[in-house]
mmCIF file of C-alpha atoms in Angstrom:
data_model
loop_
_atom_site.group_PDB
_atom_site.id
_atom_site.type_symbol
_atom_site.label_atom_id
_atom_site.label_comp_id
_atom_site.label_asym_id
_atom_site.label_seq_id
_atom_site.Cartn_x
_atom_site.Cartn_y
_atom_site.Cartn_z
ATOM 1 C CA MET Q 291 39.709 110.451 57.183
ATOM 2 C CA THR Q 292 37.485 113.545 57.227
ATOM 3 C CA SER Q 293 36.762 116.080 59.965
ATOM 4 C CA GLU Q 294 33.720 113.943 60.810
ATOM 5 C CA THR Q 295 35.799 110.804 61.338
ATOM 6 C CA MET Q 296 38.901 109.910 63.288
ATOM 7 C CA ARG Q 297 41.454 107.135 63.035
ATOM 8 C CA ALA Q 298 41.349 104.568 65.827
ATOM 9 C CA VAL Q 299 42.595 101.100 66.634
ATOM 10 C CA ARG Q 300 40.056 98.790 68.179
ATOM 11 C CA ILE Q 301 40.181 95.268 69.509
ATOM 12 C CA THR Q 302 37.693 92.809 68.057
ATOM 13 C CA ARG Q 303 38.094 90.057 70.684
ATOM 14 C CA HIS Q 304 40.586 88.944 73.315
ATOM 15 C CA GLY Q 305 43.918 87.864 71.899
ATOM 16 C CA GLY Q 306 47.319 89.019 70.723
ATOM 17 C CA PRO Q 307 48.255 91.819 68.328
ATOM 18 C CA GLU Q 308 46.291 90.089 65.557
ATOM 19 C CA VAL Q 309 43.017 91.312 67.134
ATOM 20 C CA LEU Q 310 43.976 94.968 66.598
ATOM 21 C CA GLU Q 311 41.962 96.581 63.795
ATOM 22 C CA PRO Q 312 42.733 100.079 62.432
ATOM 23 C CA VAL Q 313 39.473 101.837 61.536
ATOM 24 C CA ASP Q 314 37.917 105.208 60.782
ATOM 25 C CA VAL Q 315 35.096 105.969 63.230
ATOM 26 C CA ALA Q 316 32.774 108.910 63.801
ATOM 27 C CA VAL Q 317 34.189 111.668 65.968
ATOM 28 C CA PRO Q 318 32.179 111.614 69.217
ATOM 29 C CA THR Q 319 30.209 114.660 70.300
ATOM 30 C CA PRO Q 320 30.830 115.620 73.921
ATOM 31 C CA GLU Q 321 27.750 115.469 76.117
ATOM 32 C CA ALA Q 322 26.915 117.701 79.073
ATOM 33 C CA GLY Q 323 29.912 118.112 81.364
ATOM 34 C CA GLU Q 324 32.287 116.393 78.897
ATOM 35 C CA VAL Q 325 35.131 117.462 76.651
ATOM 36 C CA LEU Q 326 36.548 115.975 73.463
ATOM 37 C CA VAL Q 327 40.334 115.610 73.453
ATOM 38 C CA ARG Q 328 42.348 115.512 70.226
ATOM 39 C CA VAL Q 329 44.979 112.940 71.169
ATOM 40 C CA GLY Q 330 48.577 114.026 70.658
ATOM 41 C CA ALA Q 331 50.331 111.224 72.539
ATOM 42 C CA VAL Q 332 49.303 107.909 74.003
ATOM 43 C CA ALA Q 333 51.031 105.399 76.257
ATOM 44 C CA LEU Q 334 50.669 101.657 76.204
ATOM 45 C CA ASN Q 335 50.617 100.099 79.646
ATOM 46 C CA ASN Q 336 50.016 96.712 81.213
ATOM 47 C CA THR Q 337 46.289 97.359 81.685
ATOM 48 C CA GLY Q 338 45.786 97.895 77.954
ATOM 49 C CA LEU Q 339 47.765 94.780 77.086
ATOM 50 C CA TRP Q 340 46.130 92.560 79.707
ATOM 51 C CA THR Q 341 42.647 93.801 78.795
ATOM 52 C CA ARG Q 342 43.299 92.988 75.143
ATOM 53 C CA GLU Q 343 44.587 89.551 76.138
ATOM 54 C CA GLY Q 344 41.712 88.988 78.597
ATOM 55 C CA ALA Q 345 44.327 88.149 81.213
ATOM 56 C CA TYR Q 346 42.510 89.374 84.326
ATOM 57 C CA GLY Q 347 40.352 86.332 84.996
ATOM 58 C CA ARG Q 348 37.233 86.447 87.138
ATOM 59 C CA PRO Q 349 36.472 85.631 90.764
ATOM 60 C CA GLY Q 350 36.183 81.876 90.986
ATOM 61 C CA ASP Q 351 37.553 81.396 87.460
ATOM 62 C CA PRO Q 352 41.074 82.835 87.165
ATOM 63 C CA ARG Q 353 41.476 81.361 83.654
ATOM 64 C CA ALA Q 354 38.395 83.137 82.263
ATOM 65 C CA ARG Q 355 39.141 85.836 79.709
ATOM 66 C CA SER Q 356 38.095 89.166 81.134
ATOM 67 C CA GLY Q 357 38.949 92.844 81.333
ATOM 68 C CA TRP Q 358 40.173 94.598 84.466
ATOM 69 C CA ARG Q 359 36.695 95.211 85.842
ATOM 70 C CA GLY Q 360 34.947 92.207 84.336
ATOM 71 C CA PRO Q 361 33.683 91.164 80.914
ATOM 72 C CA ILE Q 362 33.997 93.769 78.160
ATOM 73 C CA ASP Q 363 32.115 94.435 74.938
ATOM 74 C CA PHE Q 364 33.678 94.271 71.476
ATOM 75 C CA PRO Q 365 34.674 95.985 69.334
ATOM 76 C CA ARG Q 366 36.425 98.209 71.867
ATOM 77 C CA ILE Q 367 38.608 101.281 71.411
ATOM 78 C CA GLN Q 368 41.094 101.368 74.249
ATOM 79 C CA GLY Q 369 43.300 104.174 75.420
ATOM 80 C CA ALA Q 370 43.297 105.670 78.859
ATOM 81 C CA ASP Q 371 46.772 107.182 79.148
ATOM 82 C CA ILE Q 372 46.626 110.110 76.755
ATOM 83 C CA ALA Q 373 47.711 113.707 76.368
ATOM 84 C CA GLY Q 374 46.384 116.215 73.865
ATOM 85 C CA ARG Q 375 44.313 119.360 73.461
ATOM 86 C CA ILE Q 376 40.651 119.959 74.150
ATOM 87 C CA ALA Q 377 38.977 120.091 70.728
ATOM 88 C CA ALA Q 378 35.357 120.644 71.768
ATOM 89 C CA VAL Q 379 33.234 120.988 74.874
ATOM 90 C CA GLY Q 380 29.764 119.771 75.728
ATOM 91 C CA PRO Q 381 26.939 121.784 77.260
ATOM 92 C CA GLY Q 382 27.813 123.319 80.611
ATOM 93 C CA VAL Q 383 31.569 123.334 79.979
ATOM 94 C CA ASP Q 384 33.494 126.604 79.660
ATOM 95 C CA GLU Q 385 34.264 127.144 75.946
ATOM 96 C CA ARG Q 386 37.525 128.870 76.894
ATOM 97 C CA LEU Q 387 38.916 125.373 77.562
ATOM 98 C CA VAL Q 388 39.043 124.639 73.816
ATOM 99 C CA GLY Q 389 42.708 124.479 72.831
ATOM 100 C CA ARG Q 390 43.976 123.837 76.370
ATOM 101 C CA ARG Q 391 46.630 121.128 76.731
ATOM 102 C CA VAL Q 392 45.558 118.233 78.969
ATOM 103 C CA VAL Q 393 46.692 114.912 80.392
ATOM 104 C CA VAL Q 394 43.835 112.489 81.026
ATOM 105 C CA ASP Q 395 43.530 110.701 84.365
ATOM 106 C CA PRO Q 396 41.182 107.820 83.557
ATOM 107 C CA ALA Q 397 40.424 106.922 87.174
ATOM 108 C CA ILE Q 398 37.082 107.493 88.847
ATOM 109 C CA TYR Q 399 37.236 109.115 92.282
ATOM 110 C CA ASP Q 400 34.864 109.083 95.243
ATOM 111 C CA GLY Q 401 34.853 112.856 95.584
ATOM 112 C CA GLU Q 402 36.498 116.133 94.646
ATOM 113 C CA GLY Q 403 39.787 117.608 95.832
ATOM 114 C CA PRO Q 404 43.225 116.359 96.835
ATOM 115 C CA ASP Q 405 41.916 113.899 99.433
ATOM 116 C CA ALA Q 406 39.660 111.995 97.017
ATOM 117 C CA ASN Q 407 40.245 108.250 96.770
ATOM 118 C CA ARG Q 408 40.327 106.228 93.574
ATOM 119 C CA TRP Q 409 37.257 104.118 93.048
ATOM 120 C CA ASP Q 410 38.404 101.101 91.042
#
C-alpha cells in the first residue's frame, strides 16, 4: 500500500464470506462539498451483512437477491458505520476540518437541522 492507495474489502457478488475480496484501491479525491475520512474504526451491522447476502428481496419477488434499496453494482466497497479523522477536504470545505475526529452518519435527510427526517 502506498499513500496513493488504500486497503479495502469489497464484495464481488451476493453470497457469504467467500465473496469478500481484500484489495488495494486508489484513494478517492473529495469533490466539492465532500471530505475524505481516514477510517479508524468500523462496525459491522445487519445492513452490511444482508446487503452482501442479497437478503432484502424486491417488491413482488421477496426471494430476489437485492441490496437494501434495490439492485447493487459489483464490485462494491461497503462500510457505512465508521469513525475516523478527516484526511482531506474538497473545494468549498473549510480546510481547518482536516484532522478533526468524526463519526459518519450514512443516512440522507430531507433537510437541515434537528427536525430533519431520514430519507431512506
